[in-house]
PDB file of C-alpha atoms in Angstrom:
ATOM      1  CA  UNK A 200     -14.937  29.896 -17.800  1.00  0.00           C
ATOM      2  CA  UNK A 201     -15.692  30.956 -21.356  1.00  0.00           C
ATOM      3  CA  UNK A 202     -18.272  33.632 -20.595  1.00  0.00           C
ATOM      4  CA  UNK A 203     -16.233  35.706 -18.119  1.00  0.00           C
ATOM      5  CA  UNK A 204     -13.341  37.996 -19.041  1.00  0.00           C
ATOM      6  CA  UNK A 205     -10.038  36.771 -17.508  1.00  0.00           C
ATOM      7  CA  UNK A 206      -9.264  40.191 -16.015  1.00  0.00           C
ATOM      8  CA  UNK A 207     -12.521  40.014 -13.991  1.00  0.00           C
ATOM      9  CA  UNK A 208     -11.234  36.850 -12.355  1.00  0.00           C
ATOM     10  CA  UNK A 209      -7.781  38.065 -11.384  1.00  0.00           C
ATOM     11  CA  UNK A 210      -8.966  39.853  -8.179  1.00  0.00           C
ATOM     12  CA  UNK A 211     -10.432  36.558  -6.901  1.00  0.00           C
ATOM     13  CA  UNK A 212      -7.209  34.717  -7.509  1.00  0.00           C
ATOM     14  CA  UNK A 213      -5.123  37.579  -5.966  1.00  0.00           C
ATOM     15  CA  UNK A 214      -7.243  37.649  -2.805  1.00  0.00           C
ATOM     16  CA  UNK A 215      -6.919  33.884  -2.264  1.00  0.00           C
ATOM     17  CA  UNK A 216      -3.158  34.025  -2.788  1.00  0.00           C
ATOM     18  CA  UNK A 217      -2.848  37.037  -0.467  1.00  0.00           C
ATOM     19  CA  UNK A 218      -4.734  35.210   2.316  1.00  0.00           C
ATOM     20  CA  UNK A 219      -3.375  31.664   1.804  1.00  0.00           C
ATOM     21  CA  UNK A 220      -0.697  31.823   4.580  1.00  0.00           C
ATOM     22  CA  UNK A 221      -3.235  33.256   7.070  1.00  0.00           C
ATOM     23  CA  UNK A 222      -5.859  30.632   6.119  1.00  0.00           C
ATOM     24  CA  UNK A 223      -3.292  27.791   6.363  1.00  0.00           C
ATOM     25  CA  UNK A 224      -2.075  28.988   9.765  1.00  0.00           C
ATOM     26  CA  UNK A 225      -5.614  29.264  11.089  1.00  0.00           C
ATOM     27  CA  UNK A 226      -6.325  25.691  10.065  1.00  0.00           C
ATOM     28  CA  UNK A 227      -3.006  24.462  11.448  1.00  0.00           C
ATOM     29  CA  UNK A 228      -3.843  25.859  14.936  1.00  0.00           C
ATOM     30  CA  UNK A 229      -7.345  24.501  14.823  1.00  0.00           C
ATOM     31  CA  UNK A 230      -6.155  21.031  13.726  1.00  0.00           C
ATOM     32  CA  UNK A 231      -3.375  20.885  16.356  1.00  0.00           C
ATOM     33  CA  UNK A 232      -5.854  21.737  19.150  1.00  0.00           C
ATOM     34  CA  UNK A 233      -8.597  19.428  17.979  1.00  0.00           C
ATOM     35  CA  UNK A 234      -6.616  16.371  16.942  1.00  0.00           C
ATOM     36  CA  UNK A 235      -3.180  16.701  18.550  1.00  0.00           C
ATOM     37  CA  UNK A 236      -1.612  16.330  15.107  1.00  0.00           C
ATOM     38  CA  UNK A 237       1.988  17.429  15.030  1.00  0.00           C
ATOM     39  CA  UNK A 238       2.860  16.521  11.402  1.00  0.00           C
ATOM     40  CA  UNK A 239       3.437  19.763   9.576  1.00  0.00           C
ATOM     41  CA  UNK A 240       0.872  19.962   6.770  1.00  0.00           C
ATOM     42  CA  UNK A 241       1.510  23.651   6.020  1.00  0.00           C
ATOM     43  CA  UNK A 242       3.193  23.037   2.697  1.00  0.00           C
ATOM     44  CA  UNK A 243       0.281  20.894   1.530  1.00  0.00           C
ATOM     45  CA  UNK A 244      -2.217  23.531   2.692  1.00  0.00           C
ATOM     46  CA  UNK A 245      -0.365  26.274   0.856  1.00  0.00           C
ATOM     47  CA  UNK A 246      -0.146  24.156  -2.281  1.00  0.00           C
ATOM     48  CA  UNK A 247      -3.858  23.401  -2.124  1.00  0.00           C
ATOM     49  CA  UNK A 248      -4.811  27.024  -1.681  1.00  0.00           C
ATOM     50  CA  UNK A 249      -2.485  28.051  -4.539  1.00  0.00           C
ATOM     51  CA  UNK A 250      -4.094  25.428  -6.820  1.00  0.00           C
ATOM     52  CA  UNK A 251      -7.541  26.666  -5.755  1.00  0.00           C
ATOM     53  CA  UNK A 252      -6.515  30.250  -6.619  1.00  0.00           C
ATOM     54  CA  UNK A 253      -4.952  29.267  -9.970  1.00  0.00           C
ATOM     55  CA  UNK A 254      -7.910  27.071 -10.858  1.00  0.00           C
ATOM     56  CA  UNK A 255     -10.128  30.125 -11.003  1.00  0.00           C
ATOM     57  CA  UNK A 256      -8.313  31.032 -14.246  1.00  0.00           C
ATOM     58  CA  UNK A 257      -7.764  27.451 -15.539  1.00  0.00           C
ATOM     59  CA  UNK A 258      -9.782  25.360 -17.853  1.00  0.00           C
ATOM     60  CA  UNK A 259     -11.586  22.649 -15.938  1.00  0.00           C
ATOM     61  CA  UNK A 260      -9.541  19.691 -17.309  1.00  0.00           C
ATOM     62  CA  UNK A 261      -6.191  21.322 -16.467  1.00  0.00           C
ATOM     63  CA  UNK A 262      -7.415  22.242 -13.015  1.00  0.00           C
ATOM     64  CA  UNK A 263      -8.622  18.699 -12.319  1.00  0.00           C
ATOM     65  CA  UNK A 264      -5.248  17.243 -13.439  1.00  0.00           C
ATOM     66  CA  UNK A 265      -3.380  19.640 -11.142  1.00  0.00           C
ATOM     67  CA  UNK A 266      -5.572  18.786  -8.138  1.00  0.00           C
ATOM     68  CA  UNK A 267      -5.156  15.040  -8.750  1.00  0.00           C
ATOM     69  CA  UNK A 268      -1.363  15.378  -8.401  1.00  0.00           C
ATOM     70  CA  UNK A 269      -1.822  17.240  -5.137  1.00  0.00           C
ATOM     71  CA  UNK A 270      -4.246  14.600  -3.923  1.00  0.00           C
ATOM     72  CA  UNK A 271      -1.809  11.712  -4.620  1.00  0.00           C
ATOM     73  CA  UNK A 272       0.964  13.455  -2.662  1.00  0.00           C
ATOM     74  CA  UNK A 273      -1.339  14.315   0.229  1.00  0.00           C
ATOM     75  CA  UNK A 274      -2.761  10.788   0.402  1.00  0.00           C
ATOM     76  CA  UNK A 275       0.748   9.349   0.483  1.00  0.00           C
ATOM     77  CA  UNK A 276       1.686  11.628   3.386  1.00  0.00           C
ATOM     78  CA  UNK A 277      -1.449  10.675   5.366  1.00  0.00           C
ATOM     79  CA  UNK A 278      -0.875   6.934   4.862  1.00  0.00           C
ATOM     80  CA  UNK A 279       2.859   7.203   5.674  1.00  0.00           C
ATOM     81  CA  UNK A 280       2.115   8.840   8.976  1.00  0.00           C
ATOM     82  CA  UNK A 281      -0.909   6.792   9.886  1.00  0.00           C
ATOM     83  CA  UNK A 282      -3.274   9.795   9.682  1.00  0.00           C
ATOM     84  CA  UNK A 283      -6.924   9.473   8.769  1.00  0.00           C
ATOM     85  CA  UNK A 284      -8.479  10.511   5.494  1.00  0.00           C
ATOM     86  CA  UNK A 285     -11.001  12.682   7.443  1.00  0.00           C
ATOM     87  CA  UNK A 286      -8.227  15.187   8.234  1.00  0.00           C
ATOM     88  CA  UNK A 287      -7.822  16.031   4.566  1.00  0.00           C
ATOM     89  CA  UNK A 288     -11.536  15.940   3.842  1.00  0.00           C
ATOM     90  CA  UNK A 289     -12.175  18.342   6.715  1.00  0.00           C
ATOM     91  CA  UNK A 290      -9.620  20.801   5.433  1.00  0.00           C
ATOM     92  CA  UNK A 291     -10.900  20.623   1.842  1.00  0.00           C
ATOM     93  CA  UNK A 292     -14.419  21.409   3.097  1.00  0.00           C
ATOM     94  CA  UNK A 293     -13.093  24.244   5.257  1.00  0.00           C
ATOM     95  CA  UNK A 294     -11.442  25.904   2.296  1.00  0.00           C
ATOM     96  CA  UNK A 295     -14.577  25.423   0.166  1.00  0.00           C
ATOM     97  CA  UNK A 296     -16.408  27.645   2.627  1.00  0.00           C
ATOM     98  CA  UNK A 297     -13.818  30.363   3.133  1.00  0.00           C
ATOM     99  CA  UNK A 298     -12.895  30.623  -0.555  1.00  0.00           C
ATOM    100  CA  UNK A 299     -16.575  30.582  -1.418  1.00  0.00           C
ATOM    101  CA  UNK A 300     -16.890  33.730   0.761  1.00  0.00           C
ATOM    102  CA  UNK A 301     -13.991  35.376  -1.045  1.00  0.00           C
ATOM    103  CA  UNK A 302     -15.540  34.608  -4.429  1.00  0.00           C
ATOM    104  CA  UNK A 303     -18.884  36.041  -3.271  1.00  0.00           C
ATOM    105  CA  UNK A 304     -17.168  39.228  -1.946  1.00  0.00           C
ATOM    106  CA  UNK A 305     -15.089  39.786  -5.060  1.00  0.00           C
ATOM    107  CA  UNK A 306     -18.001  39.067  -7.329  1.00  0.00           C
ATOM    108  CA  UNK A 307     -19.992  41.765  -5.574  1.00  0.00           C
ATOM    109  CA  UNK A 308     -17.062  44.203  -5.924  1.00  0.00           C
ATOM    110  CA  UNK A 309     -16.732  43.338  -9.583  1.00  0.00           C
ATOM    111  CA  UNK A 310     -20.495  43.714 -10.159  1.00  0.00           C
ATOM    112  CA  UNK A 311     -20.761  40.136 -11.574  1.00  0.00           C
ATOM    113  CA  UNK A 312     -24.097  39.203 -13.039  1.00  0.00           C
ATOM    114  CA  UNK A 313     -25.931  36.324 -11.432  1.00  0.00           C
ATOM    115  CA  UNK A 314     -24.948  34.068 -14.335  1.00  0.00           C
ATOM    116  CA  UNK A 315     -21.274  35.012 -14.077  1.00  0.00           C
ATOM    117  CA  UNK A 316     -21.232  34.451 -10.308  1.00  0.00           C
ATOM    118  CA  UNK A 317     -22.860  31.078 -10.750  1.00  0.00           C
ATOM    119  CA  UNK A 318     -20.319  30.080 -13.417  1.00  0.00           C
ATOM    120  CA  UNK A 319     -17.381  30.966 -11.124  1.00  0.00           C
ATOM    121  CA  UNK A 320     -18.743  29.254  -8.036  1.00  0.00           C
ATOM    122  CA  UNK A 321     -19.840  26.196 -10.010  1.00  0.00           C
ATOM    123  CA  UNK A 322     -16.331  25.917 -11.551  1.00  0.00           C
ATOM    124  CA  UNK A 323     -14.734  26.229  -8.096  1.00  0.00           C
ATOM    125  CA  UNK A 324     -17.084  23.636  -6.561  1.00  0.00           C
ATOM    126  CA  UNK A 325     -16.206  21.204  -9.319  1.00  0.00           C
ATOM    127  CA  UNK A 326     -12.576  21.524  -8.430  1.00  0.00           C
ATOM    128  CA  UNK A 327     -13.261  20.985  -4.754  1.00  0.00           C
ATOM    129  CA  UNK A 328     -15.446  17.970  -5.473  1.00  0.00           C
ATOM    130  CA  UNK A 329     -12.691  16.469  -7.594  1.00  0.00           C
ATOM    131  CA  UNK A 330     -10.183  17.120  -4.815  1.00  0.00           C
ATOM    132  CA  UNK A 331     -12.409  15.076  -2.474  1.00  0.00           C
ATOM    133  CA  UNK A 332     -12.784  12.302  -5.034  1.00  0.00           C
ATOM    134  CA  UNK A 333      -9.108  12.223  -5.938  1.00  0.00           C
ATOM    135  CA  UNK A 334      -7.731  12.151  -2.388  1.00  0.00           C
ATOM    136  CA  UNK A 335     -10.295   9.484  -1.383  1.00  0.00           C
ATOM    137  CA  UNK A 336      -9.297   7.236  -4.292  1.00  0.00           C
ATOM    138  CA  UNK A 337      -5.534   7.837  -3.755  1.00  0.00           C
ATOM    139  CA  UNK A 338      -5.812   7.243   0.002  1.00  0.00           C
ATOM    140  CA  UNK A 339      -7.715   3.941  -0.433  1.00  0.00           C
ATOM    141  CA  UNK A 340      -5.223   2.832  -3.130  1.00  0.00           C
ATOM    142  CA  UNK A 341      -2.178   3.665  -0.996  1.00  0.00           C
ATOM    143  CA  UNK A 342      -3.667   2.172   2.130  1.00  0.00           C
ATOM    144  CA  UNK A 343      -4.637  -1.060   0.310  1.00  0.00           C
ATOM    145  CA  UNK A 344      -1.130  -1.363  -1.157  1.00  0.00           C
ATOM    146  CA  UNK A 345       0.348  -0.874   2.302  1.00  0.00           C
ATOM    147  CA  UNK A 346      -1.867  -3.583   3.756  1.00  0.00           C
ATOM    148  CA  UNK A 347      -1.080  -6.000   0.907  1.00  0.00           C
ATOM    149  CA  UNK A 348       2.607  -5.338   1.302  1.00  0.00           C
ATOM    150  CA  UNK A 349       2.384  -5.945   5.085  1.00  0.00           C
ATOM    151  CA  UNK A 350       0.483  -9.176   4.532  1.00  0.00           C
ATOM    152  CA  UNK A 351       3.080 -10.311   2.019  1.00  0.00           C
ATOM    153  CA  UNK A 352       5.919  -9.437   4.385  1.00  0.00           C
ATOM    154  CA  UNK A 353       4.230 -11.352   7.230  1.00  0.00           C
ATOM    155  CA  UNK A 354       3.609 -14.317   4.995  1.00  0.00           C
ATOM    156  CA  UNK A 355       7.168 -14.281   3.733  1.00  0.00           C
ATOM    157  CA  UNK A 356       8.459 -14.214   7.343  1.00  0.00           C
ATOM    158  CA  UNK A 357       6.181 -17.175   8.108  1.00  0.00           C
ATOM    159  CA  UNK A 358       8.074 -19.370   5.571  1.00  0.00           C
ATOM    160  CA  UNK A 359      11.736 -18.543   6.285  1.00  0.00           C
ATOM    161  CA  UNK A 360      14.583 -20.650   4.990  1.00  0.00           C
ATOM    162  CA  UNK A 361      17.071 -21.009   7.842  1.00  0.00           C
ATOM    163  CA  UNK A 362      20.642 -21.823   6.851  1.00  0.00           C
ATOM    164  CA  UNK A 363      22.248 -24.192   9.397  1.00  0.00           C
ATOM    165  CA  UNK A 364      25.473 -24.988   7.494  1.00  0.00           C
ATOM    166  CA  UNK A 365      26.993 -23.986   4.160  1.00  0.00           C
ATOM    167  CA  UNK A 366      25.084 -26.828   2.449  1.00  0.00           C
ATOM    168  CA  UNK A 367      22.006 -27.435   4.633  1.00  0.00           C
ATOM    169  CA  UNK A 368      18.925 -25.253   4.954  1.00  0.00           C
ATOM    170  CA  UNK A 369      15.753 -25.802   6.986  1.00  0.00           C
ATOM    171  CA  UNK A 370      12.236 -24.588   6.023  1.00  0.00           C
ATOM    172  CA  UNK A 371      10.264 -24.846   9.318  1.00  0.00           C
ATOM    173  CA  UNK A 372       6.518 -24.469   8.585  1.00  0.00           C
ATOM    174  CA  UNK A 373       4.143 -23.445  11.336  1.00  0.00           C
ATOM    175  CA  UNK A 374       0.356 -23.434  11.289  1.00  0.00           C
ATOM    176  CA  UNK A 375      -2.152 -24.073   8.559  1.00  0.00           C
ATOM    177  CA  UNK A 376      -0.982 -24.069   4.942  1.00  0.00           C
ATOM    178  CA  UNK A 377      -3.351 -22.605   2.429  1.00  0.00           C
ATOM    179  CA  UNK A 378      -2.808 -22.502  -1.341  1.00  0.00           C
ATOM    180  CA  UNK A 379      -1.511 -18.904  -1.325  1.00  0.00           C
ATOM    181  CA  UNK A 380       0.995 -19.622   1.424  1.00  0.00           C
ATOM    182  CA  UNK A 381       2.072 -22.780  -0.369  1.00  0.00           C
ATOM    183  CA  UNK A 382       2.778 -20.782  -3.493  1.00  0.00           C
ATOM    184  CA  UNK A 383       4.831 -18.317  -1.502  1.00  0.00           C
ATOM    185  CA  UNK A 384       6.661 -21.305   0.046  1.00  0.00           C
ATOM    186  CA  UNK A 385       7.570 -22.541  -3.435  1.00  0.00           C
ATOM    187  CA  UNK A 386       8.962 -19.180  -4.546  1.00  0.00           C
ATOM    188  CA  UNK A 387      10.869 -18.629  -1.267  1.00  0.00           C
ATOM    189  CA  UNK A 388      12.327 -22.127  -1.165  1.00  0.00           C
ATOM    190  CA  UNK A 389      13.596 -21.943  -4.747  1.00  0.00           C
ATOM    191  CA  UNK A 390      14.949 -18.427  -4.358  1.00  0.00           C
ATOM    192  CA  UNK A 391      16.776 -19.097  -1.117  1.00  0.00           C
ATOM    193  CA  UNK A 392      17.896 -22.565  -2.081  1.00  0.00           C
ATOM    194  CA  UNK A 393      19.525 -21.146  -5.188  1.00  0.00           C
ATOM    195  CA  UNK A 394      20.905 -18.051  -3.412  1.00  0.00           C
ATOM    196  CA  UNK A 395      22.504 -20.050  -0.603  1.00  0.00           C
ATOM    197  CA  UNK A 396      23.753 -22.692  -2.993  1.00  0.00           C
ATOM    198  CA  UNK A 397      22.249 -25.412  -0.752  1.00  0.00           C
ATOM    199  CA  UNK A 398      22.711 -29.112  -1.360  1.00  0.00           C
ATOM    200  CA  UNK A 399      20.028 -30.080   1.152  1.00  0.00           C
ATOM    201  CA  UNK A 400      16.791 -28.497   2.233  1.00  0.00           C
ATOM    202  CA  UNK A 401      14.837 -29.958   5.105  1.00  0.00           C
ATOM    203  CA  UNK A 402      11.115 -29.105   5.130  1.00  0.00           C
ATOM    204  CA  UNK A 403       9.850 -29.524   8.677  1.00  0.00           C
ATOM    205  CA  UNK A 404       6.146 -30.137   9.036  1.00  0.00           C
ATOM    206  CA  UNK A 405       6.140 -30.803  12.801  1.00  0.00           C
ATOM    207  CA  UNK A 406       3.961 -27.738  13.558  1.00  0.00           C
ATOM    208  CA  UNK A 407       1.586 -28.142  10.597  1.00  0.00           C
ATOM    209  CA  UNK A 408      -1.640 -29.805  11.797  1.00  0.00           C
ATOM    210  CA  UNK A 409      -3.038 -30.871   8.421  1.00  0.00           C
ATOM    211  CA  UNK A 410      -2.491 -30.290   4.708  1.00  0.00           C
ATOM    212  CA  UNK A 411      -5.229 -30.493   2.077  1.00  0.00           C
ATOM    213  CA  UNK A 412      -4.705 -32.218  -1.250  1.00  0.00           C
ATOM    214  CA  UNK A 413      -4.104 -28.986  -3.240  1.00  0.00           C
ATOM    215  CA  UNK A 414      -1.432 -27.871  -0.798  1.00  0.00           C
ATOM    216  CA  UNK A 415       0.174 -31.263  -0.691  1.00  0.00           C
ATOM    217  CA  UNK A 416       0.325 -31.264  -4.469  1.00  0.00           C
ATOM    218  CA  UNK A 417       1.925 -27.844  -4.402  1.00  0.00           C
ATOM    219  CA  UNK A 418       4.431 -28.976  -1.778  1.00  0.00           C
ATOM    220  CA  UNK A 419       5.623 -31.823  -3.944  1.00  0.00           C
ATOM    221  CA  UNK A 420       5.882 -29.574  -6.968  1.00  0.00           C
ATOM    222  CA  UNK A 421       8.331 -27.552  -4.794  1.00  0.00           C
ATOM    223  CA  UNK A 422      10.304 -30.695  -4.063  1.00  0.00           C
ATOM    224  CA  UNK A 423      10.532 -31.571  -7.799  1.00  0.00           C
ATOM    225  CA  UNK A 424      11.584 -28.030  -8.690  1.00  0.00           C
ATOM    226  CA  UNK A 425      14.266 -28.097  -5.967  1.00  0.00           C
ATOM    227  CA  UNK A 426      15.519 -31.408  -7.246  1.00  0.00           C
ATOM    228  CA  UNK A 427      15.924 -29.884 -10.705  1.00  0.00           C
ATOM    229  CA  UNK A 428      18.159 -27.197  -9.080  1.00  0.00           C
ATOM    230  CA  UNK A 429      20.298 -30.007  -7.668  1.00  0.00           C
ATOM    231  CA  UNK A 430      18.933 -29.644  -4.111  1.00  0.00           C
ATOM    232  CA  UNK A 431      17.965 -32.797  -2.294  1.00  0.00           C
ATOM    233  CA  UNK A 432      14.890 -32.463  -0.081  1.00  0.00           C
ATOM    234  CA  UNK A 433      14.219 -34.175   3.219  1.00  0.00           C
ATOM    235  CA  UNK A 434      10.892 -33.989   5.101  1.00  0.00           C
ATOM    236  CA  UNK A 435      10.675 -34.178   8.853  1.00  0.00           C
ATOM    237  CA  UNK A 436       7.827 -34.329  11.351  1.00  0.00           C
ATOM    238  CA  UNK A 437       5.131 -35.766   9.069  1.00  0.00           C
ATOM    239  CA  UNK A 438       1.931 -36.340  11.053  1.00  0.00           C
ATOM    240  CA  UNK A 439      -0.350 -39.366  10.324  1.00  0.00           C
ATOM    241  CA  UNK A 440      -3.007 -37.102   8.766  1.00  0.00           C
ATOM    242  CA  UNK A 441      -0.458 -35.640   6.370  1.00  0.00           C
ATOM    243  CA  UNK A 442       0.848 -39.109   5.518  1.00  0.00           C
ATOM    244  CA  UNK A 443      -2.739 -40.126   4.594  1.00  0.00           C
ATOM    245  CA  UNK A 444      -3.092 -37.133   2.296  1.00  0.00           C
ATOM    246  CA  UNK A 445       0.140 -38.079   0.526  1.00  0.00           C
ATOM    247  CA  UNK A 446      -1.105 -41.649   0.009  1.00  0.00           C
ATOM    248  CA  UNK A 447      -4.430 -40.375  -1.321  1.00  0.00           C
ATOM    249  CA  UNK A 448      -2.531 -38.285  -3.850  1.00  0.00           C
ATOM    250  CA  UNK A 449      -0.667 -41.422  -4.932  1.00  0.00           C
ATOM    251  CA  UNK A 450       2.634 -39.680  -4.241  1.00  0.00           C
ATOM    252  CA  UNK A 451       5.520 -42.118  -4.284  1.00  0.00           C
ATOM    253  CA  UNK A 452       6.452 -41.618  -0.683  1.00  0.00           C
ATOM    254  CA  UNK A 453       9.325 -44.056  -0.963  1.00  0.00           C
ATOM    255  CA  UNK A 454      11.081 -41.647  -3.270  1.00  0.00           C
ATOM    256  CA  UNK A 455      11.123 -38.910  -0.575  1.00  0.00           C
ATOM    257  CA  UNK A 456      13.319 -39.350   2.481  1.00  0.00           C
ATOM    258  CA  UNK A 457      11.350 -38.510   5.620  1.00  0.00           C
ATOM    259  CA  UNK A 458      12.216 -38.477   9.260  1.00  0.00           C
ATOM    260  CA  UNK A 459      10.198 -38.517  12.470  1.00  0.00           C
ATOM    261  CA  UNK A 460      12.078 -35.445  13.814  1.00  0.00           C
ATOM    262  CA  UNK A 461      14.007 -32.494  12.525  1.00  0.00           C
ATOM    263  CA  UNK A 462      16.987 -33.592  14.551  1.00  0.00           C
ATOM    264  CA  UNK A 463      17.187 -36.894  12.685  1.00  0.00           C
ATOM    265  CA  UNK A 464      16.911 -35.163   9.307  1.00  0.00           C
ATOM    266  CA  UNK A 465      19.747 -32.717  10.149  1.00  0.00           C
ATOM    267  CA  UNK A 466      21.850 -35.540  11.431  1.00  0.00           C
ATOM    268  CA  UNK A 467      21.353 -37.473   8.209  1.00  0.00           C
ATOM    269  CA  UNK A 468      22.138 -34.573   5.929  1.00  0.00           C
ATOM    270  CA  UNK A 469      25.149 -33.579   8.017  1.00  0.00           C
ATOM    271  CA  UNK A 470      26.593 -37.103   7.987  1.00  0.00           C
ATOM    272  CA  UNK A 471      26.020 -37.388   4.260  1.00  0.00           C
ATOM    273  CA  UNK A 472      27.814 -34.144   3.449  1.00  0.00           C
ATOM    274  CA  UNK A 473      30.631 -35.060   5.861  1.00  0.00           C
ATOM    275  CA  UNK A 474      31.154 -38.396   4.081  1.00  0.00           C
ATOM    276  CA  UNK A 475      31.447 -36.490   0.795  1.00  0.00           C
TER     277      UNK A 475
END
């Protein structure tokens, strides 16, 4: 905005600020009727309109930084409440049009040259375009993080360490084990085993149909790490297919106590700790 006197831009900013509550309320009513959205977005609308008004007088870089902060906050609100990105994009476009009309009207009143009007409207459109880019990026980032967190939480729940006595814990595994889940299993088993001060951890494979060689290798790394923590590991419910995988890995099966059923493994550990 180097070619326009600041005082010539003040009426545009003042008009936007004067009308911001009315514009925000109009959009609130329209949104509520069209989408049945009851989350109050008024504060975010007012903030956006205020930034738009102030950006008329700002240097482009400062205006873009300001709009990015607004976009991050707005995206977070949308993701938190399960609202679509389109809601924000629709509002941003709506204000582009109405503020564009304000700029045109005030430019006429101020007898702006064509070059001056173009400079103002181009500057404003850059800010709006950046608002669209910023909120889109922030929304996708927040949404992706939320999905990843949910997947991690689900995965963590799928490898729970269940404490049955002060000294005995059970890790019941269900379903297919992939490498990622096996890695999570290792971290969870070590953390919980240490936290609970377990002496025995029973890994139950009754509900695991098959384990590939990489996962089996990971599983026995877990057992070695638990042994280093002073936790003895028992395995129960090994299926024939899993036994074959162990043999193919040349794992010394005789060094690992295994039981046909979880009941027998618990019974063994309980009797052992009782005798102590």
